[in-house]
């Protein structure tokens, strides 16, 4: 029997915390709640590590963006943002920090449930079936080694660079389709299972973030080429490590 997925809800609004604890619990999840980033950090330090965190962006004290930045530097924990603002800027910043998805308040709990299921499916064993590369332990492209078990890319200097869940998923798609130009819509569908919205820049931001981790010169990329009007193409040679 597989363990019950643990979802952490971090939001300073008690009503939202109580709603999600009750609703997600009714749908088979183990749910913990925290009213602040500090409280969530304390839970993590006690060993209460969730399978996914739902973070409110606007919170007193440390906000969700800062907390996400900390998580991305220490773990591959999937993150879904809740934001009360519909402006693109806040959502783009969240995605650039490595969030896997976002939802604008007020939201329908059923939609959040669907997004949680999708993110967990992609970041767990279910994603492995959709990502043949993940069956192996590591692959090589250029002078770098991609460890698919540890979600890390190691360069010739021996320094391992951790990837967020979104970056890992995007790199897997690129490596599986090396040499093929993929449109933004295709990349969004393959990595997130959703269609692009008008002016959706999430893929561009994710590509930019991934380039900073695997390219020698992100401003003059040699591995992930841009094909204006068409999309992106991974041009590196992929071989078993």
Coordinates of N, CA and C in Angstrom, one line a residue:
X1 N 0.8 -1.2 0.0 CA 0.0 0.0 0.0 C 0.9 1.2 0.0
X2 N 0.6 2.2 -0.9 CA 1.4 3.4 -1.0 C 1.0 4.3 0.1
X3 N 2.0 5.1 0.7 CA 1.7 6.0 1.8 C 0.8 7.1 1.3
X4 N 0.0 7.6 2.2 CA -0.9 8.7 1.9 C -0.1 10.0 1.7
X5 N -0.3 10.7 0.5 CA 0.5 11.9 0.2 C 0.2 13.0 1.3
X6 N 1.3 13.7 1.7 CA 1.2 14.7 2.7 C 1.2 16.1 2.1
X7 N 0.2 16.9 2.3 CA 0.1 18.2 1.7 C 0.3 19.2 2.8
X8 N 1.1 20.2 2.7 CA 1.3 21.3 3.6 C 0.6 22.5 3.1
X9 N -0.3 23.1 3.9 CA -0.9 24.4 3.5 C -0.4 25.5 4.4
X10 N 0.2 26.5 3.7 CA 0.8 27.6 4.5 C 0.1 28.9 4.0
X11 N -0.7 29.4 4.9 CA -1.6 30.6 4.6 C -1.9 31.3 5.9
X12 N -1.8 32.6 6.0 CA -2.1 33.3 7.2 C -3.6 33.5 7.5
X13 N -4.5 33.1 6.5 CA -5.9 33.1 6.7 C -6.5 31.8 7.3
X14 N -6.9 31.9 8.5 CA -7.4 30.6 9.2 C -8.5 30.0 8.4
X15 N -9.4 30.8 7.8 CA -10.5 30.2 7.1 C -10.1 29.3 5.9
X16 N -9.1 29.8 5.2 CA -8.5 29.1 4.1 C -7.8 27.8 4.5
X17 N -7.1 27.9 5.6 CA -6.4 26.7 6.1 C -7.4 25.7 6.5
X18 N -8.4 26.1 7.3 CA -9.4 25.1 7.8 C -10.1 24.5 6.6
X19 N -10.5 25.3 5.6 CA -11.2 24.8 4.4 C -10.4 23.7 3.7
X20 N -9.1 24.0 3.5 CA -8.3 23.1 2.7 C -7.9 21.8 3.5
X21 N -7.7 22.0 4.8 CA -7.4 20.8 5.7 C -8.6 19.9 5.6
X22 N -9.8 20.4 5.7 CA -11.0 19.6 5.6 C -11.2 19.0 4.2
X23 N -11.1 19.9 3.2 CA -11.5 19.4 1.9 C -10.5 18.4 1.3
X24 N -9.2 18.7 1.5 CA -8.1 17.8 1.0 C -8.1 16.5 1.8
X25 N -8.4 16.6 3.1 CA -8.5 15.4 3.9 C -9.7 14.5 3.5
X26 N -10.8 15.1 3.0 CA -11.9 14.3 2.5 C -11.6 13.6 1.3
X27 N -10.5 14.0 0.6 CA -10.1 13.4 -0.7 C -8.9 12.6 -0.6
X28 N -8.6 12.1 0.6 CA -7.5 11.1 0.8 C -6.1 11.6 1.1
X29 N -6.0 12.9 1.4 CA -4.7 13.4 1.7 C -4.5 13.7 3.2
X30 N -3.2 13.5 3.6 CA -2.9 13.9 5.0 C -2.4 15.4 4.9
X31 N -3.0 16.2 5.7 CA -2.8 17.7 5.5 C -2.3 18.3 6.8
X32 N -1.3 19.1 6.7 CA -0.8 19.9 7.8 C -1.0 21.3 7.5
X33 N -1.1 22.2 8.5 CA -1.4 23.6 8.2 C -0.4 24.5 9.0
X34 N 0.0 25.6 8.4 CA 0.8 26.6 9.1 C 0.3 27.9 8.7
X35 N 0.3 28.8 9.8 CA -0.2 30.2 9.5 C 0.9 31.2 9.1
X36 N 2.2 30.7 9.0 CA 3.3 31.6 8.6 C 4.4 30.7 8.1
X37 N 5.3 31.4 7.4 CA 6.5 30.7 6.9 C 7.4 30.2 8.1
X38 N 7.4 30.9 9.2 CA 8.2 30.5 10.3 C 7.7 29.2 10.9
X39 N 6.3 29.2 11.0 CA 5.7 28.0 11.5 C 6.0 26.8 10.6
X40 N 5.9 27.0 9.3 CA 6.2 25.9 8.4 C 7.6 25.4 8.5
X41 N 8.6 26.4 8.6 CA 10.0 26.1 8.7 C 10.2 25.2 10.0
X42 N 9.5 25.5 11.0 CA 9.6 24.8 12.3 C 9.1 23.4 12.1
X43 N 8.0 23.2 11.4 CA 7.5 21.9 11.1 C 8.5 21.0 10.3
X44 N 9.1 21.7 9.3 CA 10.1 21.0 8.5 C 11.3 20.6 9.3
X45 N 11.7 21.4 10.2 CA 12.9 21.1 11.1 C 12.6 20.0 12.0
X46 N 11.3 19.8 12.3 CA 10.9 18.6 13.2 C 10.8 17.3 12.4
X47 N 11.0 17.4 11.1 CA 11.0 16.2 10.3 C 9.6 16.0 9.6
X48 N 8.7 17.0 9.7 CA 7.4 16.9 9.1 C 7.5 17.5 7.6
X49 N 8.1 16.7 6.8 CA 8.4 17.1 5.4 C 7.2 16.6 4.5
X50 N 6.5 17.5 3.9 CA 5.4 17.1 3.0 C 5.8 16.7 1.6
X51 N 4.9 16.1 0.9 CA 5.1 15.8 -0.5 C 4.9 16.9 -1.4
X52 N 4.1 17.9 -1.0 CA 3.8 19.1 -1.8 C 3.4 20.2 -0.8
X53 N 3.8 21.5 -1.1 CA 3.4 22.6 -0.3 C 2.6 23.6 -1.1
X54 N 1.5 24.0 -0.5 CA 0.6 25.0 -1.1 C 0.9 26.3 -0.3
X55 N 1.5 27.3 -0.9 CA 2.0 28.5 -0.3 C 1.2 29.8 -0.7
X56 N 0.7 30.5 0.3 CA 0.2 31.8 0.1 C 1.4 32.8 -0.2
X57 N 1.2 33.6 -1.2 CA 2.3 34.6 -1.4 C 2.4 35.7 -0.4
X58 N 1.2 36.4 -0.2 CA 1.2 37.5 0.7 C 0.9 37.1 2.1
X59 N 2.0 37.1 2.9 CA 1.8 36.7 4.3 C 2.7 37.7 5.2
X60 N 2.2 38.0 6.4 CA 3.0 38.8 7.3 C 4.4 38.1 7.6
X61 N 5.4 38.9 7.8 CA 6.7 38.4 8.0 C 7.3 37.9 6.7
X62 N 7.9 36.7 6.7 CA 8.4 36.1 5.5 C 7.3 35.8 4.5
X63 N 7.3 36.2 3.3 CA 6.3 35.9 2.4 C 6.5 34.6 1.6
X64 N 5.5 34.2 0.8 CA 5.7 32.9 0.1 C 6.8 32.9 -0.9
X65 N 7.1 34.0 -1.5 CA 8.2 34.0 -2.5 C 9.5 33.7 -1.8
X66 N 9.7 34.3 -0.7 CA 11.0 34.1 0.0 C 11.1 32.7 0.5
X67 N 9.9 32.1 1.0 CA 9.9 30.8 1.5 C 10.2 29.8 0.3
X68 N 9.6 30.1 -0.9 CA 9.8 29.2 -2.0 C 11.3 29.3 -2.4
X69 N 11.9 30.4 -2.4 CA 13.3 30.6 -2.7 C 14.2 29.7 -1.8
X70 N 13.8 29.7 -0.5 CA 14.5 28.9 0.4 C 14.4 27.4 0.1
X71 N 13.1 27.0 -0.2 CA 12.9 25.6 -0.5 C 13.6 25.1 -1.7
X72 N 13.6 26.0 -2.8 CA 14.3 25.6 -4.0 C 15.8 25.4 -3.8
X73 N 16.4 26.1 -2.8 CA 17.8 26.0 -2.6 C 18.1 24.8 -1.7
X74 N 17.1 24.1 -1.1 CA 17.4 23.0 -0.2 C 16.7 21.7 -0.6
X75 N 15.7 21.8 -1.5 CA 15.0 20.5 -1.8 C 14.2 20.6 -3.1
X76 N 13.8 19.5 -3.6 CA 13.0 19.5 -4.8 C 11.5 19.5 -4.5
X77 N 11.1 19.9 -3.3 CA 9.7 19.9 -2.9 C 8.8 20.6 -3.9
X78 N 7.8 20.0 -4.4 CA 6.9 20.7 -5.3 C 6.1 21.8 -4.6
X79 N 5.9 22.9 -5.3 CA 5.2 24.1 -4.7 C 4.1 24.6 -5.6
X80 N 2.9 24.8 -5.0 CA 1.8 25.5 -5.7 C 1.6 26.8 -5.0
X81 N 1.6 27.9 -5.7 CA 1.3 29.2 -5.1 C -0.2 29.6 -5.1
X82 N -0.6 30.2 -4.0 CA -1.9 30.9 -3.9 C -1.6 32.4 -3.9
X83 N -2.2 33.1 -4.8 CA -2.0 34.5 -4.9 C -3.3 35.3 -5.0
X84 N -3.4 36.4 -4.2 CA -4.6 37.2 -4.2 C -4.6 38.2 -5.4
X85 N -3.4 38.3 -6.1 CA -3.2 39.3 -7.1 C -3.2 38.6 -8.5
X86 N -3.9 39.1 -9.4 CA -4.0 38.5 -10.8 C -3.0 39.0 -11.7
X87 N -2.2 40.0 -11.3 CA -1.2 40.6 -12.2 C -0.1 39.5 -12.6
X88 N 0.3 39.6 -13.9 CA 1.2 38.6 -14.4 C 2.6 38.7 -13.6
X89 N 3.0 39.9 -13.2 CA 4.3 40.0 -12.6 C 4.5 39.0 -11.4
X90 N 3.5 39.0 -10.5 CA 3.7 38.2 -9.3 C 3.7 36.7 -9.7
X91 N 2.9 36.3 -10.7 CA 2.9 34.9 -11.1 C 4.2 34.5 -11.8
X92 N 4.7 35.4 -12.6 CA 6.0 35.2 -13.3 C 7.1 35.0 -12.3
X93 N 7.2 35.9 -11.3 CA 8.2 35.8 -10.3 C 8.1 34.5 -9.6
X94 N 6.9 34.0 -9.3 CA 6.7 32.7 -8.6 C 7.3 31.6 -9.4
X95 N 7.0 31.6 -10.7 CA 7.4 30.6 -11.6 C 8.9 30.6 -11.8
X96 N 9.5 31.8 -11.8 CA 10.9 32.0 -12.0 C 11.7 31.4 -10.7
X97 N 11.0 31.5 -9.6 CA 11.6 31.0 -8.4 C 11.5 29.4 -8.3
X98 N 10.8 28.8 -9.2 CA 10.7 27.4 -9.3 C 9.4 26.8 -8.8
X99 N 8.3 27.6 -8.7 CA 7.0 27.1 -8.3 C 6.5 26.2 -9.5
X100 N 5.8 25.2 -9.2 CA 5.3 24.2 -10.2 C 3.9 24.7 -10.8
X101 N 3.2 25.5 -10.0 CA 1.9 26.0 -10.5 C 1.4 27.1 -9.6
X102 N 0.3 27.7 -10.0 CA -0.2 28.8 -9.1 C -1.7 28.9 -9.3
X103 N -2.4 29.4 -8.4 CA -3.9 29.6 -8.4 C -4.2 30.9 -7.8
X104 N -5.1 31.7 -8.5 CA -5.4 33.0 -8.0 C -6.7 33.0 -7.1
X105 N -6.6 33.6 -6.0 CA -7.7 33.8 -5.1 C -8.7 34.8 -5.6
X106 N -10.0 34.6 -5.4 CA -10.6 33.4 -4.8 C -10.6 32.2 -5.7
X107 N -10.4 31.0 -5.2 CA -10.3 29.8 -6.0 C -11.3 28.7 -5.7
X108 N -11.5 27.8 -6.6 CA -12.4 26.7 -6.3 C -11.5 25.6 -5.8
X109 N -11.8 25.0 -4.6 CA -11.0 23.9 -4.0 C -10.9 22.7 -5.0
X110 N -11.9 22.5 -5.8 CA -11.8 21.4 -6.8 C -10.7 21.6 -7.8
X111 N -10.5 22.9 -8.2 CA -9.4 23.2 -9.1 C -8.0 23.0 -8.5
X112 N -7.9 23.4 -7.2 CA -6.7 23.2 -6.5 C -6.4 21.7 -6.3
X113 N -7.4 21.0 -6.0 CA -7.2 19.5 -5.9 C -6.7 18.9 -7.2
X114 N -7.3 19.4 -8.3 CA -6.8 18.8 -9.6 C -5.4 19.2 -9.9
X115 N -5.0 20.4 -9.5 CA -3.6 20.8 -9.7 C -2.6 20.1 -8.8
X116 N -3.1 19.8 -7.6 CA -2.2 19.1 -6.7 C -2.0 17.7 -7.2
X117 N -3.1 17.0 -7.7 CA -3.0 15.7 -8.3 C -2.0 15.7 -9.5
X118 N -2.1 16.7 -10.3 CA -1.3 16.8 -11.5 C 0.2 16.9 -11.2
X119 N 0.5 17.8 -10.2 CA 1.9 18.1 -9.8 C 2.4 16.8 -9.2
X120 N 1.7 16.2 -8.3 CA 2.2 15.0 -7.6 C 2.4 13.9 -8.6
X121 N 1.5 13.8 -9.6 CA 1.7 12.7 -10.6 C 3.0 12.9 -11.4
X122 N 3.2 14.2 -11.7 CA 4.4 14.5 -12.5 C 5.7 14.3 -11.7
X123 N 5.7 14.6 -10.4 CA 6.9 14.6 -9.6 C 7.1 13.2 -8.9
X124 N 6.1 12.3 -9.1 CA 6.3 11.0 -8.5 C 6.5 9.9 -9.5
X125 N 6.3 8.7 -9.1 CA 6.5 7.5 -10.0 C 5.6 7.6 -11.2
X126 N 4.5 8.3 -11.1 CA 3.6 8.4 -12.3 C 4.3 9.1 -13.4
X127 N 5.1 10.1 -13.1 CA 5.8 10.8 -14.2 C 6.8 10.0 -14.9
X128 N 7.3 9.0 -14.1 CA 8.4 8.2 -14.7 C 7.8 7.4 -15.9
X129 N 6.6 7.0 -15.9 CA 6.0 6.3 -17.0 C 5.9 7.2 -18.2
X130 N 5.8 8.4 -18.0 CA 5.6 9.4 -19.1 C 7.0 9.9 -19.6
X131 N 8.0 9.6 -18.8 CA 9.4 10.1 -19.1 C 10.4 9.0 -19.1
X132 N 10.5 8.3 -20.3 CA 11.4 7.2 -20.4 C 12.8 7.4 -19.9
X133 N 13.3 8.7 -20.1 CA 14.7 9.0 -19.6 C 14.8 8.7 -18.1
X134 N 13.7 8.9 -17.4 CA 13.8 8.8 -15.9 C 14.0 7.4 -15.5
X135 N 13.9 6.4 -16.4 CA 14.1 5.0 -16.0 C 15.6 4.8 -15.8
X136 N 16.5 5.5 -16.4 CA 17.9 5.4 -16.2 C 18.4 6.2 -15.0
X137 N 19.6 6.0 -14.7 CA 20.1 6.7 -13.6 C 20.7 8.1 -14.0
X138 N 21.3 8.2 -15.1 CA 21.9 9.5 -15.6 C 22.2 9.4 -17.1
X139 N 22.2 10.6 -17.6 CA 22.6 10.8 -19.1 C 23.6 11.9 -19.2
X140 N 24.3 11.9 -20.3 CA 25.3 13.0 -20.5 C 24.9 13.8 -21.7
X141 N 25.1 15.1 -21.6 CA 25.0 16.0 -22.8 C 26.1 17.0 -22.7
X142 N 26.9 17.1 -23.8 CA 28.0 18.0 -23.7 C 29.0 17.5 -22.7
X143 N 29.4 18.4 -21.8 CA 30.4 18.1 -20.7 C 29.7 18.0 -19.4
X144 N 28.3 17.8 -19.4 CA 27.5 17.7 -18.2 C 26.8 16.4 -18.1
X145 N 26.6 16.0 -16.8 CA 25.9 14.8 -16.5 C 24.6 15.1 -15.7
X146 N 23.5 14.6 -16.2 CA 22.2 14.8 -15.6 C 21.8 13.6 -14.8
X147 N 21.8 13.7 -13.5 CA 21.4 12.6 -12.6 C 19.9 12.7 -12.4
X148 N 19.2 11.8 -13.0 CA 17.7 11.9 -12.9 C 17.2 11.4 -11.6
X149 N 18.0 10.7 -10.8 CA 17.5 10.3 -9.5 C 17.6 11.4 -8.5
X150 N 18.7 12.1 -8.6 CA 18.9 13.2 -7.6 C 18.5 14.6 -8.2
X151 N 18.0 14.6 -9.4 CA 17.5 15.9 -10.0 C 18.7 16.9 -10.0
X152 N 19.8 16.5 -10.4 CA 21.0 17.4 -10.4 C 21.8 17.3 -11.8
X153 N 22.4 18.4 -12.1 CA 23.3 18.5 -13.3 C 24.7 18.8 -12.8
X154 N 25.6 18.0 -13.2 CA 27.0 18.1 -12.7 C 27.9 18.5 -13.9
X155 N 28.6 19.6 -13.7 CA 29.5 20.1 -14.8 C 30.9 19.4 -14.7
X156 N 31.8 19.8 -15.6 CA 33.2 19.2 -15.5 C 34.0 19.6 -14.3
X157 N 33.5 20.7 -13.6 CA 34.2 21.0 -12.3 C 33.7 20.2 -11.1
X158 N 32.8 19.3 -11.4 CA 32.3 18.4 -10.3 C 31.3 19.0 -9.4
X159 N 30.8 20.2 -9.7 CA 29.8 20.9 -8.9 C 28.4 20.5 -9.3
X160 N 27.6 19.9 -8.4 CA 26.3 19.5 -8.8 C 25.3 20.6 -8.6
X161 N 24.5 20.9 -9.6 CA 23.5 22.0 -9.5 C 22.1 21.4 -9.4
X162 N 21.4 21.6 -8.3 CA 20.1 21.0 -8.1 C 19.1 21.7 -9.0
X163 N 18.1 20.9 -9.5 CA 17.0 21.4 -10.3 C 15.7 21.4 -9.6
X164 N 14.9 22.4 -9.8 CA 13.5 22.3 -9.2 C 12.7 21.3 -10.0
X165 N 11.6 20.9 -9.4 CA 10.7 20.0 -10.1 C 10.4 20.4 -11.5
X166 N 10.1 21.7 -11.7 CA 9.7 22.2 -13.0 C 10.9 22.2 -14.0
X167 N 12.1 22.5 -13.5 CA 13.3 22.5 -14.3 C 13.7 21.1 -14.7
X168 N 13.5 20.1 -13.8 CA 13.8 18.7 -14.0 C 12.9 18.2 -15.1
X169 N 11.6 18.5 -15.0 CA 10.6 18.1 -16.0 C 10.9 18.6 -17.3
X170 N 11.2 19.9 -17.4 CA 11.5 20.6 -18.7 C 12.7 20.0 -19.3
X171 N 13.8 19.7 -18.5 CA 15.0 19.2 -19.1 C 14.7 17.7 -19.6
X172 N 13.9 17.0 -18.9 CA 13.6 15.6 -19.4 C 12.9 15.7 -20.7
X173 N 12.0 16.6 -20.9 CA 11.3 16.7 -22.2 C 12.2 17.1 -23.3
X174 N 13.1 18.1 -23.0 CA 14.1 18.5 -24.0 C 15.0 17.3 -24.4
X175 N 15.5 16.6 -23.4 CA 16.4 15.5 -23.7 C 15.7 14.4 -24.5
X176 N 14.4 14.1 -24.2 CA 13.7 13.1 -24.9 C 13.4 13.5 -26.4
X177 N 13.3 14.8 -26.6 CA 13.0 15.3 -27.9 C 14.2 16.1 -28.5
X178 N 15.4 15.7 -28.2 CA 16.6 16.4 -28.6 C 16.6 16.5 -30.2
X179 N 16.9 17.7 -30.7 CA 17.0 17.9 -32.1 C 15.6 18.2 -32.7
X180 N 14.6 18.3 -31.9 CA 13.3 18.6 -32.5 C 12.8 19.9 -31.9
X181 N 12.3 20.8 -32.8 CA 11.8 22.1 -32.3 C 10.4 21.9 -31.7
X182 N 10.3 22.3 -30.4 CA 9.0 22.2 -29.7 C 8.4 23.5 -29.5
X183 N 7.1 23.7 -29.8 CA 6.4 24.9 -29.6 C 6.2 25.1 -28.1
X184 N 5.9 26.4 -27.7 CA 5.6 26.7 -26.4 C 4.4 25.9 -25.9
X185 N 3.4 25.8 -26.7 CA 2.2 25.0 -26.4 C 2.5 23.6 -26.1
X186 N 3.4 23.0 -26.9 CA 3.8 21.6 -26.8 C 4.6 21.4 -25.5
X187 N 5.5 22.3 -25.2 CA 6.3 22.2 -24.0 C 5.4 22.4 -22.7
X188 N 4.4 23.3 -22.8 CA 3.5 23.5 -21.6 C 2.7 22.2 -21.4
X189 N 2.2 21.6 -22.5 CA 1.4 20.4 -22.4 C 2.2 19.2 -21.9
X190 N 3.5 19.1 -22.4 CA 4.3 18.0 -22.0 C 4.8 18.1 -20.6
X191 N 5.0 19.3 -20.1 CA 5.6 19.5 -18.8 C 4.5 19.7 -17.7
X192 N 3.4 20.3 -18.1 CA 2.4 20.7 -17.1 C 1.0 20.1 -17.3
X193 N 0.8 19.6 -18.5 CA -0.5 19.0 -18.8 C -1.6 20.0 -18.9
X194 N -1.3 21.2 -19.3 CA -2.3 22.2 -19.5 C -2.0 23.0 -20.7
X195 N -3.0 23.7 -21.3 CA -2.9 24.5 -22.5 C -2.4 25.9 -22.1
X196 N -1.7 26.5 -23.0 CA -1.3 27.9 -22.7 C -2.4 28.9 -22.8
X197 N -2.4 29.9 -21.9 CA -3.3 30.9 -22.0 C -2.7 32.1 -22.8
X198 N -3.6 33.0 -23.1 CA -3.1 34.2 -23.9 C -2.0 34.9 -23.1
X199 N -0.9 35.2 -23.8 CA 0.3 35.9 -23.2 C 0.9 35.0 -22.0
X200 N 0.7 33.7 -22.1 CA 1.3 32.9 -21.0 C 2.8 32.8 -21.3
X201 N 3.6 33.3 -20.4 CA 5.1 33.4 -20.5 C 5.8 32.4 -19.6
X202 N 5.0 31.4 -19.0 CA 5.6 30.5 -18.1 C 6.8 29.7 -18.7
X203 N 6.6 29.2 -19.9 CA 7.6 28.3 -20.5 C 8.8 29.2 -20.8
X204 N 8.7 30.4 -21.3 CA 9.8 31.2 -21.6 C 10.6 31.5 -20.3
X205 N 9.9 31.7 -19.2 CA 10.6 31.9 -17.9 C 11.3 30.6 -17.4
X206 N 10.7 29.5 -17.6 CA 11.3 28.2 -17.2 C 12.5 27.9 -18.1
X207 N 12.4 28.2 -19.4 CA 13.6 28.0 -20.2 C 14.8 28.9 -19.8
X208 N 14.4 30.1 -19.5 CA 15.5 31.1 -19.1 C 16.1 30.6 -17.8
X209 N 15.3 30.1 -16.9 CA 15.9 29.6 -15.6 C 16.7 28.4 -15.8
X210 N 16.3 27.5 -16.7 CA 17.1 26.3 -16.9 C 18.4 26.6 -17.7
X211 N 18.3 27.5 -18.6 CA 19.6 28.0 -19.2 C 20.6 28.4 -18.3
X212 N 20.2 29.2 -17.3 CA 21.1 29.7 -16.3 C 21.9 28.6 -15.5
X213 N 21.3 27.4 -15.5 CA 21.9 26.3 -14.8 C 22.7 25.3 -15.7
X214 N 22.4 25.3 -17.0 CA 23.1 24.3 -17.8 C 23.9 24.9 -18.9
X215 N 23.7 26.2 -19.2 CA 24.5 26.8 -20.3 C 25.8 27.5 -19.8
X216 N 26.8 27.4 -20.6 CA 28.0 28.1 -20.2 C 27.8 29.6 -20.2
X217 N 27.1 30.1 -21.2 CA 26.7 31.5 -21.4 C 25.2 31.6 -21.6
X218 N 24.4 31.8 -20.6 CA 22.9 31.8 -20.8 C 22.4 32.8 -21.8
X219 N 23.2 33.9 -22.0 CA 22.8 34.9 -22.9 C 23.1 34.5 -24.4
X220 N 24.0 33.6 -24.5 CA 24.3 33.0 -25.9 C 24.2 31.5 -25.8
X221 N 23.0 31.0 -25.6 CA 22.8 29.6 -25.4 C 23.2 28.7 -26.6
X222 N 23.9 27.6 -26.2 CA 24.3 26.6 -27.2 C 23.6 25.3 -27.2
X223 N 22.9 25.1 -26.0 CA 22.2 23.8 -25.9 C 20.7 24.0 -26.2
X224 N 20.1 25.0 -25.6 CA 18.7 25.2 -25.9 C 18.5 26.4 -26.8
X225 N 18.3 26.2 -28.1 CA 18.2 27.2 -29.1 C 16.8 27.7 -29.2
X226 N 16.7 29.0 -29.4 CA 15.4 29.6 -29.7 C 15.1 29.7 -31.2
X227 N 13.9 29.3 -31.6 CA 13.5 29.4 -33.0 C 12.3 30.3 -33.0
X228 N 12.6 31.6 -33.3 CA 11.6 32.6 -33.2 C 10.3 32.3 -34.0
X229 N 9.2 32.3 -33.3 CA 7.9 32.0 -33.9 C 7.6 30.6 -33.8
X230 N 8.6 29.7 -33.5 CA 8.3 28.3 -33.5 C 8.4 27.7 -32.1
X231 N 9.5 28.1 -31.4 CA 9.7 27.5 -30.0 C 11.1 27.3 -29.7
X232 N 11.4 26.2 -29.1 CA 12.8 25.9 -28.6 C 13.2 24.5 -29.1
X233 N 14.5 24.3 -29.2 CA 15.1 23.0 -29.6 C 16.4 22.8 -28.8
X234 N 16.4 21.5 -28.2 CA 17.7 21.1 -27.5 C 18.6 20.5 -28.6
X235 N 19.8 21.1 -28.7 CA 20.7 20.7 -29.8 C 21.8 19.9 -29.3
X236 N 22.0 19.7 -28.0 CA 23.1 18.9 -27.5 C 22.9 17.4 -27.8
X237 N 24.0 16.7 -27.9 CA 24.0 15.2 -28.1 C 23.8 14.5 -26.8
X238 N 22.8 13.6 -26.7 CA 22.4 13.0 -25.5 C 22.9 11.5 -25.5
X239 N 23.7 11.1 -24.5 CA 24.3 9.8 -24.5 C 24.2 9.2 -23.0
X240 N 24.2 7.9 -22.8 CA 24.2 7.4 -21.5 C 25.5 7.8 -20.8
X241 N 25.4 8.1 -19.5 CA 26.6 8.6 -18.7 C 27.4 7.4 -18.3

